[in-house]
Amino acid sequence: MNILAIGAHPDDIEIFCAGTMAKYGRQGHRLFHAVFTSGNMGDLHAKPADLAATRKAEAQASAELLGAKLIWGGIDDECVYPNEAQRNLMIDILREADPDVILTHSPGDYHPDHRYVGQLVFDAYHQKGLPNIPGPKRPPCRFGLTQVFYMDHPSGINFMPQEYVDISEFIEVKRAMLRKHASQLVSMKEHSDADIMDMLDVMARFRGLNSGCRFAEGFRREEAFHRVKAYRVLP
C-alpha cells in the first residue's frame, strides 16, 4: 500500500504517527511524508527563509530514516487556510502519493494550521480523483479507495482514540526521527519551556497504557462517505 502522513509542520509526523509509519515501513509499504508548511515562523532568532531551509533539511533527514519520500508544501507557517489555492496544493499532494491510507490532523486539534490541514485533506479527498480538476499531478489518482485516520492531539487532550497501533518495537526510531528536528527542540524549549521529546514519550506511554502495550499511537477514523471500509488497514 501507499501510506501518506500529512503534517502541518515539520515534526508533527514524528510526534503523532512516526511509530505507525515505521511499522508500515517494516511491512514493506511505500511511505510518503507530506509537510504542508515550512515551519518558518517558529524561532525567536532565525530569519524565516533561513529557518525554512533548516527545517526542510531536518524533515528530509527524518524521512530518510524510514525510506519515506518527503513532499514539501512550502506554505508559510501560521498561514494555512481552507482556500482554493491551498486546496489545489493538497489535491496535488494526494495525487502524487496516491494513498491507500492517510494519517493527518484531527479537525478538533488546538492549532489552526493543524485543523485547516485536516479540513483541506477532507475536501481534497473527493476532488483528487476527478479528472477535470486541474493540477500538475495529473492524471488523477484512484477515487474513493483511501482510508483516513486522524492523529492524536498534543498531550492527548480532548482526543479519544478509536484504534491503537502498538509501536513498542519502534519507539527508538520515533525518538531518533524527532531528534533530527534539532532547531525545533531548541526553539520550543526557549519560547515555551516545552520539552517535546518528553511529550513524545509521555503520549506514547499513555496510549500504550490505554491499549495494553508498552508504547502506542492512537487514531480516530474519518467516517464520511467513501472513507469507511470493512477491513482494518492500520498495522
Coordinates of N, CA and C in Angstrom, one line a residue:
M1 N 0.8 -1.2 0.0 CA 0.0 0.0 0.0 C 0.9 1.3 0.0
N2 N 0.3 2.4 -0.4 CA 0.9 3.7 -0.3 C 0.4 4.3 1.0
I3 N 1.3 4.7 1.9 CA 0.9 5.3 3.1 C 1.3 6.7 3.2
L4 N 0.4 7.7 3.4 CA 0.7 9.1 3.4 C 0.4 9.7 4.7
A5 N 1.5 10.2 5.4 CA 1.3 11.0 6.6 C 1.4 12.5 6.2
I6 N 0.4 13.3 6.6 CA 0.4 14.7 6.3 C 0.4 15.5 7.6
G7 N 1.5 16.2 7.8 CA 1.6 17.1 9.0 C 1.6 18.6 8.6
A8 N 1.1 19.4 9.4 CA 1.0 20.8 9.2 C 2.5 21.4 9.2
H9 N 3.3 20.9 10.2 CA 4.6 21.5 10.4 C 5.6 20.4 10.4
P10 N 6.9 20.7 10.1 CA 8.0 19.8 10.3 C 8.0 19.4 11.8
D11 N 8.0 18.2 12.1 CA 8.0 17.5 13.4 C 6.6 17.0 13.8
D12 N 5.5 17.4 13.2 CA 4.2 16.9 13.5 C 4.1 15.4 13.3
I13 N 4.6 14.9 12.1 CA 4.6 13.5 11.8 C 5.3 12.7 12.9
E14 N 6.5 13.2 13.3 CA 7.3 12.5 14.2 C 6.6 12.4 15.6
I15 N 6.0 13.4 16.0 CA 5.3 13.4 17.3 C 4.1 12.5 17.3
F16 N 3.3 12.5 16.3 CA 2.0 11.9 16.3 C 1.8 10.5 15.6
C17 N 2.7 10.2 14.6 CA 2.5 9.0 13.9 C 3.7 8.3 13.4
A18 N 4.9 8.7 13.9 CA 6.2 8.1 13.3 C 6.3 6.7 13.6
G19 N 5.8 6.2 14.8 CA 5.9 4.8 15.1 C 5.1 4.0 14.1
T20 N 3.9 4.5 13.8 CA 3.0 3.8 12.9 C 3.6 3.7 11.5
M21 N 4.2 4.8 11.1 CA 4.8 4.9 9.8 C 6.0 3.9 9.7
A22 N 6.8 3.8 10.8 CA 7.9 2.9 10.9 C 7.4 1.4 10.8
K23 N 6.3 1.2 11.4 CA 5.7 -0.2 11.4 C 5.2 -0.5 10.0
Y24 N 4.6 0.4 9.3 CA 4.2 0.2 7.9 C 5.4 -0.1 7.1
G25 N 6.5 0.7 7.3 CA 7.7 0.5 6.5 C 8.3 -0.9 6.7
R26 N 8.3 -1.4 7.9 CA 8.8 -2.7 8.2 C 8.0 -3.8 7.4
Q27 N 6.7 -3.5 7.2 CA 5.9 -4.4 6.5 C 6.0 -4.3 4.9
G28 N 6.8 -3.3 4.5 CA 7.1 -3.2 3.1 C 6.2 -2.3 2.3
H29 N 5.5 -1.4 3.0 CA 4.6 -0.5 2.3 C 5.4 0.7 1.9
R30 N 4.9 1.5 0.9 CA 5.6 2.7 0.4 C 5.2 3.9 1.3
L31 N 6.1 4.7 1.7 CA 5.8 5.7 2.7 C 6.1 7.1 2.1
F32 N 5.1 8.0 2.4 CA 5.2 9.4 2.0 C 5.0 10.3 3.2
H33 N 5.9 11.3 3.4 CA 5.7 12.3 4.4 C 5.5 13.6 3.8
A34 N 4.3 14.1 3.9 CA 3.9 15.5 3.4 C 3.9 16.5 4.5
V35 N 4.7 17.5 4.4 CA 4.8 18.6 5.4 C 4.2 19.9 4.7
F36 N 3.1 20.3 5.2 CA 2.3 21.4 4.4 C 3.0 22.8 4.6
T37 N 3.5 23.1 5.7 CA 4.1 24.4 5.9 C 5.6 24.3 6.0
S38 N 6.3 25.4 5.9 CA 7.8 25.4 6.0 C 8.2 25.5 7.4
G39 N 7.3 25.7 8.4 CA 7.8 25.9 9.8 C 8.6 27.2 10.0
N40 N 8.5 28.2 9.1 CA 9.4 29.3 9.1 C 9.2 30.4 10.1
M41 N 8.1 30.2 11.0 CA 7.8 31.2 12.0 C 8.1 30.8 13.4
G42 N 8.7 29.6 13.6 CA 8.8 29.0 14.9 C 10.1 29.2 15.7
D43 N 10.8 30.3 15.4 CA 12.1 30.6 16.1 C 12.2 32.0 16.5
L44 N 12.7 32.3 17.6 CA 12.8 33.7 18.1 C 14.0 34.5 17.4
H45 N 14.9 33.7 16.8 CA 16.1 34.4 16.3 C 16.3 34.2 14.8
A46 N 16.1 33.1 14.3 CA 16.4 32.8 12.8 C 15.4 33.6 11.9
K47 N 16.0 34.0 10.8 CA 15.1 34.6 9.8 C 14.2 33.6 9.1
P48 N 13.0 33.9 8.7 CA 12.1 32.9 8.2 C 12.6 32.1 7.1
A49 N 13.3 32.7 6.1 CA 13.9 32.0 5.0 C 14.9 31.0 5.4
D50 N 15.8 31.4 6.3 CA 16.8 30.5 6.8 C 16.2 29.4 7.6
L51 N 15.2 29.7 8.4 CA 14.6 28.7 9.2 C 13.9 27.7 8.3
A52 N 13.2 28.1 7.3 CA 12.5 27.2 6.4 C 13.5 26.2 5.8
A53 N 14.7 26.7 5.4 CA 15.7 25.8 4.8 C 16.2 24.8 5.8
T54 N 16.4 25.2 7.0 CA 16.8 24.3 8.1 C 15.8 23.3 8.3
R55 N 14.6 23.7 8.4 CA 13.5 22.7 8.8 C 13.2 21.7 7.7
K56 N 13.4 22.2 6.5 CA 13.2 21.2 5.3 C 14.3 20.2 5.4
A57 N 15.5 20.6 5.6 CA 16.6 19.6 5.7 C 16.4 18.7 6.9
E58 N 15.9 19.2 8.0 CA 15.6 18.3 9.1 C 14.5 17.3 8.8
A59 N 13.4 17.8 8.1 CA 12.4 16.9 7.7 C 12.8 15.8 6.7
Q60 N 13.7 16.2 5.8 CA 14.3 15.2 4.9 C 15.1 14.2 5.6
A61 N 15.9 14.6 6.6 CA 16.8 13.7 7.3 C 15.9 12.7 8.1
S62 N 14.8 13.2 8.7 CA 13.9 12.3 9.4 C 13.2 11.3 8.5
A63 N 12.7 11.8 7.4 CA 12.0 10.9 6.4 C 13.0 9.8 5.9
E64 N 14.3 10.1 5.7 CA 15.2 9.2 5.2 C 15.5 8.0 6.2
L65 N 15.2 8.2 7.5 CA 15.4 7.1 8.5 C 14.4 6.0 8.2
L66 N 13.3 6.3 7.5 CA 12.3 5.3 7.2 C 12.3 5.0 5.7
G67 N 13.1 5.7 4.9 CA 13.0 5.5 3.5 C 11.7 6.1 2.9
A68 N 11.2 7.1 3.6 CA 10.0 7.8 3.1 C 10.3 8.9 2.1
K69 N 9.4 9.2 1.2 CA 9.6 10.3 0.3 C 9.0 11.5 0.9
L70 N 9.7 12.6 1.0 CA 9.3 13.9 1.5 C 8.6 14.7 0.4
I71 N 7.4 15.1 0.7 CA 6.6 16.1 -0.1 C 6.5 17.4 0.6
W72 N 7.1 18.4 0.1 CA 7.2 19.7 0.8 C 6.2 20.7 0.3
G73 N 5.2 21.1 1.1 CA 4.2 22.0 0.7 C 4.7 23.5 0.6
G74 N 5.5 23.9 1.6 CA 6.1 25.2 1.5 C 5.2 26.4 1.9
I75 N 4.0 26.2 2.3 CA 3.2 27.3 2.8 C 3.8 27.9 4.0
D76 N 3.7 29.2 4.2 CA 4.2 29.9 5.4 C 3.5 29.3 6.6
D77 N 4.3 29.1 7.6 CA 3.9 28.7 8.9 C 2.8 29.7 9.4
E78 N 1.8 29.2 10.1 CA 0.7 30.0 10.7 C -0.2 30.7 9.6
C79 N -0.1 30.2 8.4 CA -0.8 30.8 7.3 C -1.6 29.7 6.5
V80 N -2.1 28.7 7.1 CA -2.9 27.6 6.5 C -4.3 28.1 6.5
Y81 N -5.0 28.1 5.4 CA -6.4 28.4 5.3 C -7.1 27.5 4.3
P82 N -8.4 27.2 4.5 CA -9.1 26.3 3.5 C -9.6 27.1 2.3
N83 N -8.6 27.6 1.6 CA -9.0 28.4 0.4 C -8.7 27.5 -0.9
E84 N -9.0 28.1 -2.1 CA -8.9 27.3 -3.3 C -7.4 27.0 -3.6
A85 N -6.5 27.9 -3.4 CA -5.1 27.7 -3.8 C -4.5 26.6 -2.9
Q86 N -4.8 26.6 -1.6 CA -4.2 25.6 -0.8 C -4.9 24.2 -0.9
R87 N -6.2 24.3 -1.3 CA -6.9 23.0 -1.6 C -6.3 22.4 -2.8
N88 N -6.0 23.2 -3.8 CA -5.4 22.6 -5.0 C -4.0 22.1 -4.8
L89 N -3.2 22.7 -3.9 CA -2.0 22.2 -3.4 C -2.2 20.8 -2.8
M90 N -3.2 20.7 -1.9 CA -3.4 19.4 -1.2 C -3.9 18.4 -2.2
I91 N -4.6 18.7 -3.2 CA -5.0 17.8 -4.3 C -3.8 17.2 -4.9
D92 N -2.8 18.1 -5.3 CA -1.6 17.7 -5.9 C -0.8 16.7 -5.0
I93 N -0.8 17.0 -3.7 CA -0.1 16.1 -2.7 C -0.7 14.8 -2.7
L94 N -2.0 14.7 -2.7 CA -2.7 13.4 -2.7 C -2.5 12.7 -4.0
R95 N -2.5 13.4 -5.1 CA -2.3 12.7 -6.4 C -0.9 12.2 -6.5
E96 N 0.1 12.9 -5.9 CA 1.5 12.4 -6.0 C 1.6 11.1 -5.2
A97 N 1.0 11.0 -4.0 CA 1.2 9.8 -3.2 C 0.2 8.7 -3.6
D98 N -0.9 9.1 -4.1 CA -2.0 8.1 -4.5 C -2.2 7.1 -3.3
P99 N -2.6 7.7 -2.1 CA -2.5 6.8 -0.9 C -3.7 5.8 -0.8
D100 N -3.3 4.7 -0.1 CA -4.3 3.8 0.4 C -4.8 4.2 1.8
V101 N -3.8 4.8 2.5 CA -4.1 5.3 3.9 C -3.5 6.7 4.1
I102 N -4.3 7.5 4.7 CA -3.8 8.9 5.1 C -3.9 9.0 6.6
L103 N -2.8 9.5 7.2 CA -2.8 9.9 8.6 C -2.6 11.4 8.6
T104 N -3.5 12.1 9.3 CA -3.4 13.6 9.3 C -4.0 14.1 10.6
H105 N -4.1 15.4 10.7 CA -4.6 16.1 11.9 C -6.1 16.0 12.0
S106 N -6.5 16.0 13.3 CA -7.9 16.0 13.6 C -8.5 17.4 13.5
P107 N -9.8 17.5 13.0 CA -10.4 18.8 12.9 C -10.7 19.4 14.3
G108 N -10.5 18.7 15.4 CA -10.6 19.3 16.7 C -9.4 19.7 17.4
D109 N -8.2 19.7 16.7 CA -6.9 20.0 17.2 C -6.9 21.5 17.7
Y110 N -5.9 21.8 18.5 CA -5.8 23.1 19.1 C -5.3 24.2 18.1
H111 N -4.4 23.8 17.2 CA -3.7 24.7 16.3 C -4.5 24.9 15.0
P112 N -4.7 26.2 14.6 CA -5.4 26.4 13.4 C -4.7 25.8 12.1
D113 N -3.4 25.8 12.1 CA -2.7 25.1 11.0 C -3.1 23.6 10.9
H114 N -3.1 23.0 12.1 CA -3.5 21.6 12.2 C -4.9 21.4 11.7
R115 N -5.8 22.2 12.3 CA -7.3 22.0 11.9 C -7.5 22.2 10.4
Y116 N -6.9 23.2 9.9 CA -7.1 23.5 8.5 C -6.5 22.5 7.5
V117 N -5.3 22.0 7.9 CA -4.8 20.9 7.1 C -5.7 19.7 7.1
G118 N -6.3 19.3 8.3 CA -7.3 18.3 8.3 C -8.5 18.6 7.4
Q119 N -8.9 19.8 7.4 CA -10.1 20.2 6.6 C -9.7 20.1 5.1
L120 N -8.5 20.6 4.8 CA -8.0 20.5 3.4 C -7.9 19.1 2.9
V121 N -7.4 18.2 3.7 CA -7.4 16.8 3.4 C -8.8 16.2 3.1
F122 N -9.7 16.6 4.0 CA -11.1 16.1 3.8 C -11.7 16.6 2.5
D123 N -11.5 17.9 2.2 CA -12.0 18.5 1.0 C -11.4 17.9 -0.3
A124 N -10.0 17.8 -0.2 CA -9.3 17.4 -1.4 C -9.5 15.9 -1.7
Y125 N -9.9 15.1 -0.7 CA -10.1 13.7 -0.8 C -11.0 13.4 -2.0
H126 N -12.1 14.1 -2.0 CA -13.1 13.8 -3.1 C -12.6 14.3 -4.4
Q127 N -11.9 15.4 -4.4 CA -11.5 16.1 -5.7 C -10.3 15.4 -6.3
K128 N -9.5 14.7 -5.6 CA -8.2 14.2 -6.1 C -8.5 13.2 -7.2
G129 N -9.7 12.6 -7.2 CA -9.9 11.5 -8.2 C -10.8 12.0 -9.4
L130 N -11.1 13.3 -9.4 CA -11.9 13.9 -10.5 C -11.0 14.3 -11.7
P131 N -11.2 13.8 -12.9 CA -10.2 14.1 -14.0 C -10.3 15.5 -14.4
N132 N -11.3 16.3 -14.2 CA -11.4 17.6 -14.7 C -10.9 18.7 -13.7
I133 N -10.5 18.2 -12.5 CA -9.9 19.1 -11.6 C -8.4 19.3 -12.0
P134 N -8.0 20.6 -12.4 CA -6.7 20.8 -12.9 C -5.6 20.6 -11.9
G135 N -4.4 20.5 -12.4 CA -3.2 20.5 -11.5 C -2.1 19.7 -12.1
P136 N -0.8 20.0 -11.7 CA 0.3 19.4 -12.3 C 0.4 17.9 -12.1
K137 N -0.2 17.4 -11.0 CA -0.1 16.0 -10.7 C -1.3 15.2 -11.3
R138 N -1.4 15.3 -12.7 CA -2.4 14.5 -13.4 C -1.7 13.4 -14.1
P139 N -2.4 12.3 -14.4 CA -3.9 12.1 -14.2 C -4.2 11.9 -12.7
P140 N -5.5 12.0 -12.4 CA -5.9 11.9 -11.0 C -5.6 10.5 -10.5
C141 N -5.6 10.5 -9.1 CA -5.3 9.2 -8.5 C -6.7 8.5 -8.3
R142 N -6.6 7.3 -7.7 CA -7.8 6.4 -7.5 C -8.8 7.2 -6.7
F143 N -10.1 6.9 -7.0 CA -11.2 7.6 -6.4 C -11.8 6.7 -5.3
G144 N -12.0 7.2 -4.1 CA -12.8 6.5 -3.1 C -12.2 5.3 -2.5
L145 N -10.9 5.1 -2.6 CA -10.3 3.9 -2.0 C -9.4 4.1 -0.8
T146 N -9.4 5.3 -0.3 CA -8.4 5.7 0.7 C -9.1 5.8 2.1
Q147 N -8.5 5.2 3.1 CA -9.0 5.4 4.4 C -8.2 6.5 5.1
V148 N -8.9 7.3 5.9 CA -8.3 8.5 6.5 C -8.4 8.3 8.0
F149 N -7.3 8.5 8.7 CA -7.2 8.4 10.2 C -6.7 9.7 10.7
Y150 N -7.3 10.2 11.8 CA -6.9 11.4 12.4 C -5.9 11.1 13.6
M151 N -4.8 11.9 13.6 CA -3.8 11.7 14.7 C -4.2 12.3 16.0
D152 N -3.5 11.9 17.0 CA -3.8 12.4 18.4 C -3.6 13.9 18.5
H153 N -4.2 14.5 19.5 CA -3.9 15.9 19.8 C -2.7 16.0 20.7
P154 N -2.0 17.1 20.7 CA -0.9 17.3 21.6 C -1.3 17.1 23.1
S155 N -0.5 16.2 23.7 CA -0.8 15.8 25.1 C -2.0 15.0 25.3
G156 N -2.6 14.6 24.2 CA -3.8 13.7 24.2 C -5.1 14.4 24.7
I157 N -5.1 15.7 24.8 CA -6.2 16.5 25.3 C -7.4 16.5 24.3
N158 N -8.6 16.1 24.8 CA -9.8 16.1 24.0 C -9.7 15.2 22.8
F159 N -9.1 14.1 23.0 CA -9.0 13.1 21.9 C -9.1 11.7 22.5
M160 N -10.1 11.0 22.0 CA -10.3 9.6 22.5 C -10.1 8.7 21.3
P161 N -9.0 8.0 21.2 CA -8.8 7.1 20.1 C -9.8 6.0 19.9
Q162 N -10.1 5.7 18.7 CA -10.9 4.5 18.3 C -10.0 3.3 18.0
E163 N -8.8 3.6 17.5 CA -7.9 2.5 17.2 C -6.5 2.8 17.7
Y164 N -5.8 1.8 18.0 CA -4.4 2.0 18.5 C -3.4 1.1 17.7
V165 N -2.2 1.6 17.6 CA -1.1 0.9 17.0 C 0.0 0.7 18.0
D166 N 0.3 -0.6 18.3 CA 1.4 -0.9 19.2 C 2.7 -0.5 18.5
I167 N 3.4 0.4 19.0 CA 4.7 0.9 18.4 C 5.9 0.6 19.3
S168 N 5.7 -0.4 20.2 CA 6.8 -0.7 21.2 C 8.1 -1.0 20.5
E169 N 8.1 -1.7 19.4 CA 9.3 -2.1 18.7 C 9.9 -0.9 18.0
F170 N 9.2 0.2 17.9 CA 9.6 1.3 17.0 C 9.8 2.6 17.8
I171 N 9.7 2.6 19.1 CA 9.8 3.8 19.9 C 11.2 4.5 19.7
E172 N 12.3 3.7 19.6 CA 13.6 4.3 19.4 C 13.7 5.0 18.0
V173 N 13.1 4.4 17.0 CA 13.0 5.0 15.7 C 12.3 6.3 15.8
K174 N 11.1 6.3 16.4 CA 10.3 7.5 16.6 C 11.1 8.6 17.3
R175 N 11.8 8.3 18.4 CA 12.7 9.2 19.1 C 13.8 9.8 18.2
A176 N 14.4 8.9 17.4 CA 15.5 9.3 16.5 C 15.0 10.2 15.4
M177 N 13.8 10.0 15.0 CA 13.2 10.9 13.9 C 13.0 12.3 14.5
L178 N 12.5 12.4 15.7 CA 12.2 13.7 16.3 C 13.5 14.4 16.6
R179 N 14.6 13.6 17.0 CA 15.9 14.3 17.3 C 16.4 15.0 16.0
K180 N 16.0 14.5 14.8 CA 16.5 15.2 13.6 C 16.0 16.6 13.6
H181 N 15.0 17.0 14.3 CA 14.4 18.3 14.3 C 15.1 19.2 15.4
A182 N 16.4 19.3 15.3 CA 17.1 19.9 16.4 C 16.7 21.4 16.6
S183 N 16.4 22.1 15.5 CA 16.0 23.5 15.7 C 14.7 23.6 16.4
Q184 N 13.8 22.7 16.2 CA 12.5 22.8 16.9 C 12.7 22.4 18.4
L185 N 13.5 21.4 18.7 CA 13.7 21.0 20.1 C 14.2 22.2 20.9
V186 N 15.1 23.0 20.3 CA 15.7 24.2 21.0 C 14.7 25.3 21.1
S187 N 14.0 25.6 20.0 CA 13.1 26.8 20.0 C 11.9 26.6 20.9
M188 N 11.4 25.3 20.9 CA 10.2 25.1 21.7 C 10.6 25.2 23.2
K189 N 11.8 24.7 23.6 CA 12.2 24.9 24.9 C 12.5 26.3 25.3
E190 N 12.9 27.1 24.3 CA 13.3 28.5 24.6 C 12.0 29.4 24.7
H191 N 11.1 29.2 23.8 CA 10.0 30.2 23.8 C 8.8 29.7 24.6
S192 N 8.7 28.4 25.0 CA 7.5 28.0 25.8 C 7.9 27.0 26.8
D193 N 9.2 26.8 27.0 CA 9.7 25.8 28.0 C 9.1 24.4 27.8
A194 N 8.9 24.0 26.6 CA 8.3 22.8 26.2 C 9.4 21.8 25.8
D195 N 9.3 20.6 26.4 CA 10.3 19.5 26.0 C 9.5 18.5 25.2
I196 N 9.6 18.7 23.9 CA 8.7 17.8 23.0 C 9.2 16.4 22.9
M197 N 10.5 16.1 23.3 CA 10.9 14.7 23.4 C 10.2 14.1 24.5
D198 N 10.1 14.8 25.6 CA 9.4 14.2 26.8 C 7.9 14.0 26.4
M199 N 7.3 15.0 25.7 CA 5.9 14.9 25.3 C 5.7 13.6 24.5
L200 N 6.6 13.4 23.5 CA 6.5 12.2 22.7 C 6.5 10.9 23.6
D201 N 7.4 10.8 24.5 CA 7.4 9.6 25.4 C 6.2 9.5 26.2
V202 N 5.7 10.6 26.8 CA 4.6 10.5 27.7 C 3.3 10.1 26.9
M203 N 3.1 10.7 25.8 CA 2.0 10.4 25.0 C 2.0 8.9 24.5
A204 N 3.2 8.4 24.1 CA 3.3 7.0 23.6 C 3.0 6.1 24.8
R205 N 3.5 6.4 26.0 CA 3.3 5.6 27.1 C 1.8 5.6 27.6
F206 N 1.2 6.8 27.5 CA -0.2 6.9 27.9 C -1.1 6.1 27.0
R207 N -0.8 6.2 25.6 CA -1.7 5.4 24.7 C -1.3 3.9 24.8
G208 N -0.1 3.6 25.2 CA 0.2 2.2 25.5 C -0.6 1.7 26.7
L209 N -0.7 2.5 27.7 CA -1.4 2.2 28.9 C -2.9 2.0 28.5
N210 N -3.4 2.9 27.7 CA -4.8 2.7 27.2 C -5.1 1.4 26.6
S211 N -4.1 0.9 25.8 CA -4.3 -0.2 24.9 C -3.6 -1.5 25.3
G212 N -2.9 -1.6 26.4 CA -2.3 -2.8 26.9 C -1.0 -3.2 26.3
C213 N -0.2 -2.1 26.0 CA 1.1 -2.4 25.5 C 2.1 -1.4 26.0
R214 N 3.4 -1.4 25.7 CA 4.3 -0.5 26.3 C 4.2 0.9 25.7
F215 N 4.2 1.0 24.4 CA 4.1 2.3 23.7 C 3.1 2.1 22.5
A216 N 2.2 3.1 22.3 CA 1.2 3.1 21.3 C 1.0 4.5 20.7
E217 N 0.4 4.5 19.6 CA -0.2 5.7 19.0 C -1.7 5.5 18.7
G218 N -2.5 6.6 19.0 CA -3.9 6.4 18.8 C -4.4 7.2 17.7
F219 N -5.5 6.7 17.1 CA -6.1 7.4 15.9 C -7.7 7.3 16.0
R220 N -8.3 8.2 15.3 CA -9.7 8.2 15.0 C -10.0 8.1 13.5
R221 N -11.0 7.3 13.1 CA -11.3 7.1 11.7 C -12.2 8.2 11.2
E222 N -11.9 8.7 10.0 CA -12.9 9.5 9.3 C -14.0 8.6 8.8
E223 N -15.2 8.9 9.1 CA -16.3 8.0 8.8 C -17.3 8.6 7.8
A224 N -16.8 9.6 7.0 CA -17.7 10.1 6.0 C -17.8 9.1 4.8
F225 N -18.7 9.4 3.9 CA -19.0 8.5 2.7 C -17.7 8.3 1.9
H226 N -17.4 7.1 1.5 CA -16.3 6.7 0.7 C -15.0 6.5 1.6
R227 N -15.0 7.0 2.8 CA -13.8 6.8 3.7 C -13.9 5.5 4.5
V228 N -15.1 4.9 4.7 CA -15.2 3.8 5.6 C -15.1 2.5 4.8
K229 N -14.2 1.6 5.3 CA -14.0 0.3 4.7 C -14.3 -0.8 5.7
A230 N -14.6 -2.0 5.2 CA -14.9 -3.1 6.1 C -13.7 -4.0 6.5
Y231 N -12.6 -3.3 6.6 CA -11.4 -4.1 7.0 C -10.4 -3.1 7.6
R232 N -9.5 -3.6 8.4 CA -8.5 -2.8 9.1 C -7.3 -2.7 8.3
V233 N -6.8 -1.5 8.2 CA -5.5 -1.2 7.5 C -4.4 -0.7 8.3
L234 N -4.7 -0.3 9.6 CA -3.6 0.1 10.4 C -2.8 -1.1 10.8
P235 N -1.5 -0.9 10.9 CA -0.6 -2.1 11.1 C -0.6 -2.6 12.6

